[in-house]
mmCIF file of C-alpha atoms in Angstrom:
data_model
loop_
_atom_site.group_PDB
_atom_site.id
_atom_site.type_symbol
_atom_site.label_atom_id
_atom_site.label_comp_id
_atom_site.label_asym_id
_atom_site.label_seq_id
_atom_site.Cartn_x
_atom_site.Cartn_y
_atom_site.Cartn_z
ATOM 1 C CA UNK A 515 42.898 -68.465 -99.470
ATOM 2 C CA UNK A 516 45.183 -66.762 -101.466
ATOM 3 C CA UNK A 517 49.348 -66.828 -101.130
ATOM 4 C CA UNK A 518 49.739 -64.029 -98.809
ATOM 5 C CA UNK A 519 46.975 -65.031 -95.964
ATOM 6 C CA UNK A 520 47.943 -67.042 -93.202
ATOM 7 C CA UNK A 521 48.013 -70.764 -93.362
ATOM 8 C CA UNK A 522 45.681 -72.381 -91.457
ATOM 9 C CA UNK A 523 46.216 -75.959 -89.704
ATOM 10 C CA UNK A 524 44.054 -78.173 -87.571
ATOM 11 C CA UNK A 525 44.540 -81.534 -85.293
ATOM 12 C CA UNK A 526 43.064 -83.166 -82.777
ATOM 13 C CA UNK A 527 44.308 -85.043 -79.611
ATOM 14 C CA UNK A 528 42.752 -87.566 -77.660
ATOM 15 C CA UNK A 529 44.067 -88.160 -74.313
ATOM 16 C CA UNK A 530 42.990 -91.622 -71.854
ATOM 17 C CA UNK A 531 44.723 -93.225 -69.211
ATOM 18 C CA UNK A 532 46.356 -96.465 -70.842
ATOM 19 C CA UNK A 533 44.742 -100.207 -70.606
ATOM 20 C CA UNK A 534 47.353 -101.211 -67.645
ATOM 21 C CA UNK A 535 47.209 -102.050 -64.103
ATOM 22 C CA UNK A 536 51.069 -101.036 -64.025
ATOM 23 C CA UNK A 537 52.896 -97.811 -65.411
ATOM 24 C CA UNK A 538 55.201 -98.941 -68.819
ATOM 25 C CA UNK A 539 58.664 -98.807 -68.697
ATOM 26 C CA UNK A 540 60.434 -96.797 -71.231
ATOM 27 C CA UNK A 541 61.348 -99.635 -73.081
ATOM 28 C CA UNK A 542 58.304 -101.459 -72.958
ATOM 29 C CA UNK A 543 56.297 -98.083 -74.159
ATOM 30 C CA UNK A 544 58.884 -97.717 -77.023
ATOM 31 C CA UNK A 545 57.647 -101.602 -77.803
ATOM 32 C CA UNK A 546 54.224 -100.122 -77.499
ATOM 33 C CA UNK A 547 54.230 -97.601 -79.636
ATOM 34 C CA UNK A 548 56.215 -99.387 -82.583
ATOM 35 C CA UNK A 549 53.697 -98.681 -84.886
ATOM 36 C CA UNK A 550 55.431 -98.563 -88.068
ATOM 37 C CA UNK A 551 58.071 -101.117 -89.533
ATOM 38 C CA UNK A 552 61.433 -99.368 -89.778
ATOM 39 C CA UNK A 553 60.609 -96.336 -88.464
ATOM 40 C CA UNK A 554 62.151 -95.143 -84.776
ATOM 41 C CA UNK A 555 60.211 -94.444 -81.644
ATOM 42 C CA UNK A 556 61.222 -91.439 -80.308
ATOM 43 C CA UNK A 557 61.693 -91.705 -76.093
ATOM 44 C CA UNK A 558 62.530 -88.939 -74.031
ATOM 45 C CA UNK A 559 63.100 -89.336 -70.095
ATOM 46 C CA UNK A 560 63.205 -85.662 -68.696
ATOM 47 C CA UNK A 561 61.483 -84.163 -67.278
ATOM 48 C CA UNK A 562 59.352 -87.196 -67.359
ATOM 49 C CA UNK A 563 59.117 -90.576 -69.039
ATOM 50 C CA UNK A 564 57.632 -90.070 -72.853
ATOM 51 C CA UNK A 565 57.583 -92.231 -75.834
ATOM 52 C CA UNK A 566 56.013 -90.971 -79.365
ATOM 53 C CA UNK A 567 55.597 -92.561 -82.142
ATOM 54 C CA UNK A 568 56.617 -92.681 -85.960
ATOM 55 C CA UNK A 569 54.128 -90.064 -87.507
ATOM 56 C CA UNK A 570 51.514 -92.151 -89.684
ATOM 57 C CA UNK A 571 49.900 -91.005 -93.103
ATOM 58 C CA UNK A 572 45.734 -91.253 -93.555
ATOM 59 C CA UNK A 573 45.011 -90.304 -96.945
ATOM 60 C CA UNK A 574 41.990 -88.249 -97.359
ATOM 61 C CA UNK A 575 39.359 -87.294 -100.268
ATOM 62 C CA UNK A 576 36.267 -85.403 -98.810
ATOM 63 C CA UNK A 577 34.554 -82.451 -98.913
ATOM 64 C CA UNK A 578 36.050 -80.291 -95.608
ATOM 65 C CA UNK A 579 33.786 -78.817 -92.700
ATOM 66 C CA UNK A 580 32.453 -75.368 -92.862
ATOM 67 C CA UNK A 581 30.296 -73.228 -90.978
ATOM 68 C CA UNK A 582 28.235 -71.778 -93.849
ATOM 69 C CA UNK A 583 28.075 -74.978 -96.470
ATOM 70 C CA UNK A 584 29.712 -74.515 -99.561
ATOM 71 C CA UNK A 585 32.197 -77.197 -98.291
ATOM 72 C CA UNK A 586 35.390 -77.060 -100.484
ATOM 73 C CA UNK A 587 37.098 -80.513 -101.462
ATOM 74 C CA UNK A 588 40.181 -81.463 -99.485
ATOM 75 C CA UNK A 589 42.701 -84.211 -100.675
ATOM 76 C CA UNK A 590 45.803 -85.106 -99.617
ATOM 77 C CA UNK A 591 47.202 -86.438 -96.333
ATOM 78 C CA UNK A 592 46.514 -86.124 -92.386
ATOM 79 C CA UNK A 593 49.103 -87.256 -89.956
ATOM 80 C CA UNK A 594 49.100 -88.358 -86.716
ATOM 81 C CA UNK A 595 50.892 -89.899 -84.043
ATOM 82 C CA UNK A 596 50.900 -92.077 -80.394
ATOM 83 C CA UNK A 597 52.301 -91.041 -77.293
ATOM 84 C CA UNK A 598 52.818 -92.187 -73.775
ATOM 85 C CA UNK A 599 53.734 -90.336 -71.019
ATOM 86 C CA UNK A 600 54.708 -91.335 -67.548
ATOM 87 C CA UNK A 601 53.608 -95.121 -68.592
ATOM 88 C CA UNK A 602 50.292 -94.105 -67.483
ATOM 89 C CA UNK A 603 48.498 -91.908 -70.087
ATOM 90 C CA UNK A 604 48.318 -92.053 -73.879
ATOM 91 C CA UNK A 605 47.513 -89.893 -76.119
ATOM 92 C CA UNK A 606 46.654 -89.698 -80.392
ATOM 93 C CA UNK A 607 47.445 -86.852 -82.329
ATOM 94 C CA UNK A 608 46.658 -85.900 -86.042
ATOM 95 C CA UNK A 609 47.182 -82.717 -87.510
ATOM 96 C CA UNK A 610 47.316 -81.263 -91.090
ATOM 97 C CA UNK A 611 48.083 -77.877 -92.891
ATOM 98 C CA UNK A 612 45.465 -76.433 -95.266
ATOM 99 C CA UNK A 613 46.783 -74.862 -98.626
ATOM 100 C CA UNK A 614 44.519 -73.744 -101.705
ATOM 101 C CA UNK A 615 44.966 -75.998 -104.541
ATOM 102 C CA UNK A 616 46.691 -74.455 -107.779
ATOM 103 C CA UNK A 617 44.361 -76.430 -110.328
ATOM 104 C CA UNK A 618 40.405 -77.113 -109.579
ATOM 105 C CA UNK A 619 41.401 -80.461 -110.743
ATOM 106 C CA UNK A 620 42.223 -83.585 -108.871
ATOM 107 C CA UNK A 621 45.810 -84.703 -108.925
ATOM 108 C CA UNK A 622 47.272 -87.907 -109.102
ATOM 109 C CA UNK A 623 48.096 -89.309 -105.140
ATOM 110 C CA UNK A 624 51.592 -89.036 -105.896
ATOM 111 C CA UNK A 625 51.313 -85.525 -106.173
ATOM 112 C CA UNK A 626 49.866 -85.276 -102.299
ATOM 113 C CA UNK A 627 52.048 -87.642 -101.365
ATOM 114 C CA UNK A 628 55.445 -85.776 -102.150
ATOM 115 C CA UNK A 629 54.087 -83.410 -99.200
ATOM 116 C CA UNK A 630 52.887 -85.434 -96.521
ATOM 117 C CA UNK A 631 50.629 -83.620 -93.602
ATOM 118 C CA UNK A 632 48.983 -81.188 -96.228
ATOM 119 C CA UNK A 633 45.880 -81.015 -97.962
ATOM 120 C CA UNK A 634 45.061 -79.113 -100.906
ATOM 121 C CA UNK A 635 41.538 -77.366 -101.129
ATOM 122 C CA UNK A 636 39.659 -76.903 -104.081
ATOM 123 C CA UNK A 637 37.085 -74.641 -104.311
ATOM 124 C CA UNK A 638 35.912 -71.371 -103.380
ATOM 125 C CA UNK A 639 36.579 -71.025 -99.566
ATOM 126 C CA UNK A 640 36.891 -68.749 -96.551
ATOM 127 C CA UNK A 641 39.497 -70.053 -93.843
ATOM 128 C CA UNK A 642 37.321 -68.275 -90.559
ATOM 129 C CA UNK A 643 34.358 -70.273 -92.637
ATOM 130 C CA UNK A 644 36.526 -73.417 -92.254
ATOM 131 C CA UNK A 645 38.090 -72.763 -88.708
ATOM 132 C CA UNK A 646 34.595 -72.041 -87.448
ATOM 133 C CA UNK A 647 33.910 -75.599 -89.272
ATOM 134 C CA UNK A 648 36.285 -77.815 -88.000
ATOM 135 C CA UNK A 649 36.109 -76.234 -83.926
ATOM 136 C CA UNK A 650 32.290 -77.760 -84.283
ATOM 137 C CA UNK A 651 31.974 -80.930 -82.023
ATOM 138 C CA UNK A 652 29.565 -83.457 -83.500
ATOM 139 C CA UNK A 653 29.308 -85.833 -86.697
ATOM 140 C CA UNK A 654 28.675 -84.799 -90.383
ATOM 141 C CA UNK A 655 28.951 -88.184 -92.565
ATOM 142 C CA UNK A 656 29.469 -85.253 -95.786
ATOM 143 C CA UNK A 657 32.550 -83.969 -94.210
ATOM 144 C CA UNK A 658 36.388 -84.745 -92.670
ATOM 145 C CA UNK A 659 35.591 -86.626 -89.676
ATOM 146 C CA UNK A 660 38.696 -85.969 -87.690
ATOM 147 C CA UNK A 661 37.678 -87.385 -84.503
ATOM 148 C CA UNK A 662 37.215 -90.862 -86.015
ATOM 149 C CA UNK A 663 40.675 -90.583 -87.460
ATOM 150 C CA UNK A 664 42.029 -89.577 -83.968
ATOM 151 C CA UNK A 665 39.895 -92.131 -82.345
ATOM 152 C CA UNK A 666 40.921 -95.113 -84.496
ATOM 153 C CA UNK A 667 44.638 -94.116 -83.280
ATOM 154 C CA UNK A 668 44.054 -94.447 -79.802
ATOM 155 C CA UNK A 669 42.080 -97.776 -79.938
ATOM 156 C CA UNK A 670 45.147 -99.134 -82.377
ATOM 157 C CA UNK A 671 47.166 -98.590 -79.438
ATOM 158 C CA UNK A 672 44.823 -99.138 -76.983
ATOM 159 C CA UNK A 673 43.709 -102.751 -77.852
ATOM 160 C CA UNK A 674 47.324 -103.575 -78.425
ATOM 161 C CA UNK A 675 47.312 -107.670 -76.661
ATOM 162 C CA UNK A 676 50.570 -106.276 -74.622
ATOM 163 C CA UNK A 677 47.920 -104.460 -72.238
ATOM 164 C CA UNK A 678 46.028 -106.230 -69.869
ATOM 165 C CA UNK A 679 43.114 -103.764 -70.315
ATOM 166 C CA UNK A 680 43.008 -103.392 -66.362
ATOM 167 C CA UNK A 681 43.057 -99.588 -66.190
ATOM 168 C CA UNK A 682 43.637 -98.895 -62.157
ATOM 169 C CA UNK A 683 41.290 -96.348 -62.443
ATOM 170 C CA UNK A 684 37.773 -94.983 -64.333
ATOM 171 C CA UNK A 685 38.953 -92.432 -65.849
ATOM 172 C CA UNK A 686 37.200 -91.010 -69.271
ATOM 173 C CA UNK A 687 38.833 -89.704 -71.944
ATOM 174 C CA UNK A 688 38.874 -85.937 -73.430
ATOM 175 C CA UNK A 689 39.341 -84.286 -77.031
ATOM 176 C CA UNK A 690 40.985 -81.077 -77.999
ATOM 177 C CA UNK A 691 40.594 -79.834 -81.617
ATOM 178 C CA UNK A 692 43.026 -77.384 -82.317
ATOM 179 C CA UNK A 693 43.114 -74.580 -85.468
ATOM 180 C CA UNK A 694 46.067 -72.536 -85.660
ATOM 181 C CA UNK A 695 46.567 -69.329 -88.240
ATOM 182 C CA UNK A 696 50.345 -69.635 -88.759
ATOM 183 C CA UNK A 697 52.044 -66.373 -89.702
ATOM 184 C CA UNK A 698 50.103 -64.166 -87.652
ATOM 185 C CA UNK A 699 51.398 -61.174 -86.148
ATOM 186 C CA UNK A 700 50.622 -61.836 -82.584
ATOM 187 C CA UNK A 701 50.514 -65.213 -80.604
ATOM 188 C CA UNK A 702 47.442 -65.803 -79.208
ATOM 189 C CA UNK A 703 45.053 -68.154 -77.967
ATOM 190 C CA UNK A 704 41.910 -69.234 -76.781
ATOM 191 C CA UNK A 705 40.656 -72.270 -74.758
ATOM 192 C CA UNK A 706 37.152 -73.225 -74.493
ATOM 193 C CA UNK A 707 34.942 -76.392 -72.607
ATOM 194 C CA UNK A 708 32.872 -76.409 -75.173
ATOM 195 C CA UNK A 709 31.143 -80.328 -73.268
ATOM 196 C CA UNK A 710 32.195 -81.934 -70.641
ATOM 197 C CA UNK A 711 34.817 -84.409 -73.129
ATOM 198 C CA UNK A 712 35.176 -82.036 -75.690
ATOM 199 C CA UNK A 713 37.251 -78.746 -75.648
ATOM 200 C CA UNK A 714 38.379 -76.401 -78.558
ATOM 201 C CA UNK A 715 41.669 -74.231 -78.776
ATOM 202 C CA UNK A 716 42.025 -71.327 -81.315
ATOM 203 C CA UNK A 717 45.654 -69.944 -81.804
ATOM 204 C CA UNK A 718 47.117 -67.389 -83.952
ATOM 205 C CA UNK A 719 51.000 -67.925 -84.509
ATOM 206 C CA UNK A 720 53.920 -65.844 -85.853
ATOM 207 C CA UNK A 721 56.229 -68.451 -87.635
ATOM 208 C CA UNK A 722 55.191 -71.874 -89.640
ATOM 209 C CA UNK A 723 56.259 -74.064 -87.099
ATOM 210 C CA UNK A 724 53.896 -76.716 -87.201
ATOM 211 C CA UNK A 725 55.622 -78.942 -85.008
ATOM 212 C CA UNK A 726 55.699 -77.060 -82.522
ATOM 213 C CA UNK A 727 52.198 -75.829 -82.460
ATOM 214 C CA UNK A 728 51.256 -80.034 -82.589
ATOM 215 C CA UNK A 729 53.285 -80.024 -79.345
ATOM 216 C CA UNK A 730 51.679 -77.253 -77.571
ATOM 217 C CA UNK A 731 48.166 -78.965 -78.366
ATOM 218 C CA UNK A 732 49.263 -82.233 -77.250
ATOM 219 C CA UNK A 733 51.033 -80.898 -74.019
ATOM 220 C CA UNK A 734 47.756 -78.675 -72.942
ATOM 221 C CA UNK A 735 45.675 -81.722 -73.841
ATOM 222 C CA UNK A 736 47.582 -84.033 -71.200
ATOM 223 C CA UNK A 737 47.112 -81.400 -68.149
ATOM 224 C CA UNK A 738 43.089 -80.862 -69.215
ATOM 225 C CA UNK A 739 42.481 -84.370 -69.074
ATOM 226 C CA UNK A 740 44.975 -84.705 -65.550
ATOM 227 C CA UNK A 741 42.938 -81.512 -63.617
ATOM 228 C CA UNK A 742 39.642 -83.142 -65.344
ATOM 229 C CA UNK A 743 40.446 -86.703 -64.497
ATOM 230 C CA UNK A 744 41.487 -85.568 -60.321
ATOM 231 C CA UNK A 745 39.073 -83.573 -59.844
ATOM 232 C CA UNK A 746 36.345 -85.724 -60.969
ATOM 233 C CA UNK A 747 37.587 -88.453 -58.623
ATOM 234 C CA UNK A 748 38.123 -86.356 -55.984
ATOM 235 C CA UNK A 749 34.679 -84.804 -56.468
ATOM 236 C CA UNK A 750 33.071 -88.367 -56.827
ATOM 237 C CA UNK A 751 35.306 -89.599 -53.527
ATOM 238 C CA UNK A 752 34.206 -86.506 -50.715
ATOM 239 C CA UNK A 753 30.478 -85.956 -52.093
ATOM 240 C CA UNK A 754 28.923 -89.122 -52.469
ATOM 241 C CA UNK A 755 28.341 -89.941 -48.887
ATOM 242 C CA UNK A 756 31.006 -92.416 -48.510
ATOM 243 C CA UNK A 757 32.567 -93.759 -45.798
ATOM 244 C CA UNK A 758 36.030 -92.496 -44.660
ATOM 245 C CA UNK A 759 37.556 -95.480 -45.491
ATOM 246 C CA UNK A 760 35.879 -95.946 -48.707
ATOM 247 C CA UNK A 761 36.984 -92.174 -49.709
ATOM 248 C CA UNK A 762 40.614 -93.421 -48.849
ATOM 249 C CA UNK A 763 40.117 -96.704 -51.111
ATOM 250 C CA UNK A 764 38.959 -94.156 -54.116
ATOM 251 C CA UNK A 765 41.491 -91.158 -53.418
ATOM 252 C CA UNK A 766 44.343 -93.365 -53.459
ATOM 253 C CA UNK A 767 44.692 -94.372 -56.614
ATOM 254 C CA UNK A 768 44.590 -91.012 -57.900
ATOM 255 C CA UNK A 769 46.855 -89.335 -55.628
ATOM 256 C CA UNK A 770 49.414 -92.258 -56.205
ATOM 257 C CA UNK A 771 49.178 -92.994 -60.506
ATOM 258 C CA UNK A 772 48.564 -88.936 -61.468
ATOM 259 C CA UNK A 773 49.962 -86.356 -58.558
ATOM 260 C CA UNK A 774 53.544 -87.113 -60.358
ATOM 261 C CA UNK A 775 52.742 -86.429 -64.081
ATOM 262 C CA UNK A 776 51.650 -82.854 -63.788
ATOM 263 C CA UNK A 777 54.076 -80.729 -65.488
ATOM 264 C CA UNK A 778 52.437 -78.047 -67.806
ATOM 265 C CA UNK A 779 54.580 -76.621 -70.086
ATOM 266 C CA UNK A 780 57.312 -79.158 -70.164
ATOM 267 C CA UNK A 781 56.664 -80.464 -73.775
ATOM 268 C CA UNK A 782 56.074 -76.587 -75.511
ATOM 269 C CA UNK A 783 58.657 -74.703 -77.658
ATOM 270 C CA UNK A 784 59.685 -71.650 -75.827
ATOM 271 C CA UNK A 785 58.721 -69.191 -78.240
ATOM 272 C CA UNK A 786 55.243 -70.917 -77.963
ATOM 273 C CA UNK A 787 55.389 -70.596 -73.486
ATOM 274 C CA UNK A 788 53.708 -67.215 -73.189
ATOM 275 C CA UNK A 789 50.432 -68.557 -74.595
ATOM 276 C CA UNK A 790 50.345 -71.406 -72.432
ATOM 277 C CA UNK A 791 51.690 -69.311 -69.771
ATOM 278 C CA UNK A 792 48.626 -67.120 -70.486
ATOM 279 C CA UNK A 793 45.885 -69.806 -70.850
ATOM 280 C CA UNK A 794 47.492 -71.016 -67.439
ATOM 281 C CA UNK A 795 46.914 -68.100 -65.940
ATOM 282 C CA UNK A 796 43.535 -66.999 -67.470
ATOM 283 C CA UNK A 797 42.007 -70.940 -66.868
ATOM 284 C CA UNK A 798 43.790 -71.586 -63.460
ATOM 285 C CA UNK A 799 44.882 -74.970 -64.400
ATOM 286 C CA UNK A 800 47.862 -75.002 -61.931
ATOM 287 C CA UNK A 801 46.445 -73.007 -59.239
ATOM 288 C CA UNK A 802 42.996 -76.131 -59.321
ATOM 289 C CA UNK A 803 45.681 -78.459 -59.479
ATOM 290 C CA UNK A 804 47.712 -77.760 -56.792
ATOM 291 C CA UNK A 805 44.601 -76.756 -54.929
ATOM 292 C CA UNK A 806 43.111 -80.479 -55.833
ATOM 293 C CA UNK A 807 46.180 -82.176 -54.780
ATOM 294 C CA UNK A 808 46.784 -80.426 -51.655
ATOM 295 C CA UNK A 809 42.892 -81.764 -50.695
ATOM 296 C CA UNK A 810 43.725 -85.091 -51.112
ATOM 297 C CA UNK A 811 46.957 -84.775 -49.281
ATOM 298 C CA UNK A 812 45.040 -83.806 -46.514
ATOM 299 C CA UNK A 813 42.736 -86.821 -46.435
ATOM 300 C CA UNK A 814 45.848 -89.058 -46.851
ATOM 301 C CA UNK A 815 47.250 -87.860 -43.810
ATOM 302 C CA UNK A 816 43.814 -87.706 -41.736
ATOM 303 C CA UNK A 817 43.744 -91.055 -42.280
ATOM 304 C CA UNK A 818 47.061 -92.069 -40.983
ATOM 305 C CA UNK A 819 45.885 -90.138 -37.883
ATOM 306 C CA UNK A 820 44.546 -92.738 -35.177
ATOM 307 C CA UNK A 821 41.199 -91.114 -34.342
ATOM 308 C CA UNK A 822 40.319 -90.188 -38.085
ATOM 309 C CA UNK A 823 38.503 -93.375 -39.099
#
């Protein structure tokens, strides 16, 4: 990559509903996510309930993913933060920017640590080679294995002893890997179910704010894993030849711990909205959404109706 190509930046964001039988308060998911000693939680209570915390540095020394071998080395530092949202859902997510390395030689770590959330490539390298690379699901033990990274985030959080561990519903988690080309000339993007945990997002971005492109993953992340999460329930609830009373016991908690946190978009820069706007539109996230809650509605009030059961 030379100085006048786009930068190219990566993350990855795991979203699961939290180890709780209750919803956190603000306070107590500020507690939660006090990950770092003298660093602030940042808590937010419009237009819903959200507490992130401090970003964290992994240092990293590996040879990087890449579609056609030829793996260039990659040191310096990933970050990557906690989140949870509406008590009820938490979330890990790293993230890095790419740069080409000035020397083929290995620096001291003070050097990569002056500039935390970048790591310097050395080596010949294409960035579509690496992009192409880092989108690919699965485990390479030669490579950056940014899902363990991501993964060990989460479980920090999740096995925390404040948590009861009784989750008030099954619910699986999801992944989204991100790459973004900052300094494009047009914003675009592209969302792909590439399994049925694992999804993919390619953007292209005019600006270098990273920032804001972390938020964008981590805000499309949350409403994937809500529309996936409902509609598997709901799915699992009205096809498995249940009883009416038994779909009630299983709709329930749904309808009652996730109808309230949908709100796509409310986390995303504005100068970032017409991509999410148009993966909105293009997926139909809102449209199943609203769709899947209205369903559910419905069997909530057939069965306060005295001839339904």
């Amino acid at each position: 990559m030379t100085r006048t190509e786009h930068m190219l930046a990566f993350g990855e964001v795991h979203t699961a509903l939290l180890r709780n039988s209750r919803p956190l308060s603000g306070h107590s998911a500020a507690e939660l996510l006090d990950l770092t000693s003298g660093e602030t939680v940042r808590r937010s209570q419009r237009p819903i309930s959200r507490a992130i915390s401090a970003d964290r540095w992994e240092g990293v020394d590996c040879r990087m993913p890449s579609s056609r071998g030829g793996h260039p080395r990659g040191v310096g530092t990933l970050g990557w933060h906690a989140i949870v949202t509406g008590g009820h859902v938490t979330q890990c997510s790293t993230h890095a920017g790419l740069v080409a390395a000035e020397s083929t030689r290995r620096r001291p770590w003070s050097h990569y640590l002056a500039t935390p959330g970048r790591i310097e490539l050395i080596g010949k390298y294409r960035p579509d080679e690496i992009a192409d690379g880092l989108l690919r699901d699965g485990t390479d033990p030669a490579v950056l294995d940014l899902g363990a990274i991501t993964t060990r985030g989460l479980d920090a959080v999740q096995r925390d002893g404040r948590l009861d561990q009784l989750a008030p519903l099954n619910a699986p988690g999801t992944a989204l890997r991100w790459v973004a080309y900052l300094g494009a000339e047009t914003l675009t993007g592209r969302f792909t179910l590439e399994s049925e945990r694992f999804r993919t997002l390619r953007l292209t971005v005019p600006g270098q704010d990273l920032p804001a492109v972390v938020r964008l993953g981590e805000d499309l992340a949350l409403h994937d894993w809500l529309l996936t999460t409902l509609t598997a329930i709901v799915d699992a609830a009205l096809t498995g030849g249940h009883s009416r009373a038994e779909q009630l016991r299983r709709l329930r908690p749904a309808f009652e711990h996730l109808a309230h946190l949908w709100m796509p978009g409310a986390q995303v820069d504005e100068e970032l909205m017409p991509v999410w706007d148009a993966l909105d539109r293009r997926a139909g996230f809102s449209r199943q959404w609203a769709a899947t809650v209205t369903r559910v509605r419905d069997h909530l009030l057939l069965a306060a109706t005295p001839d339904w059961a």
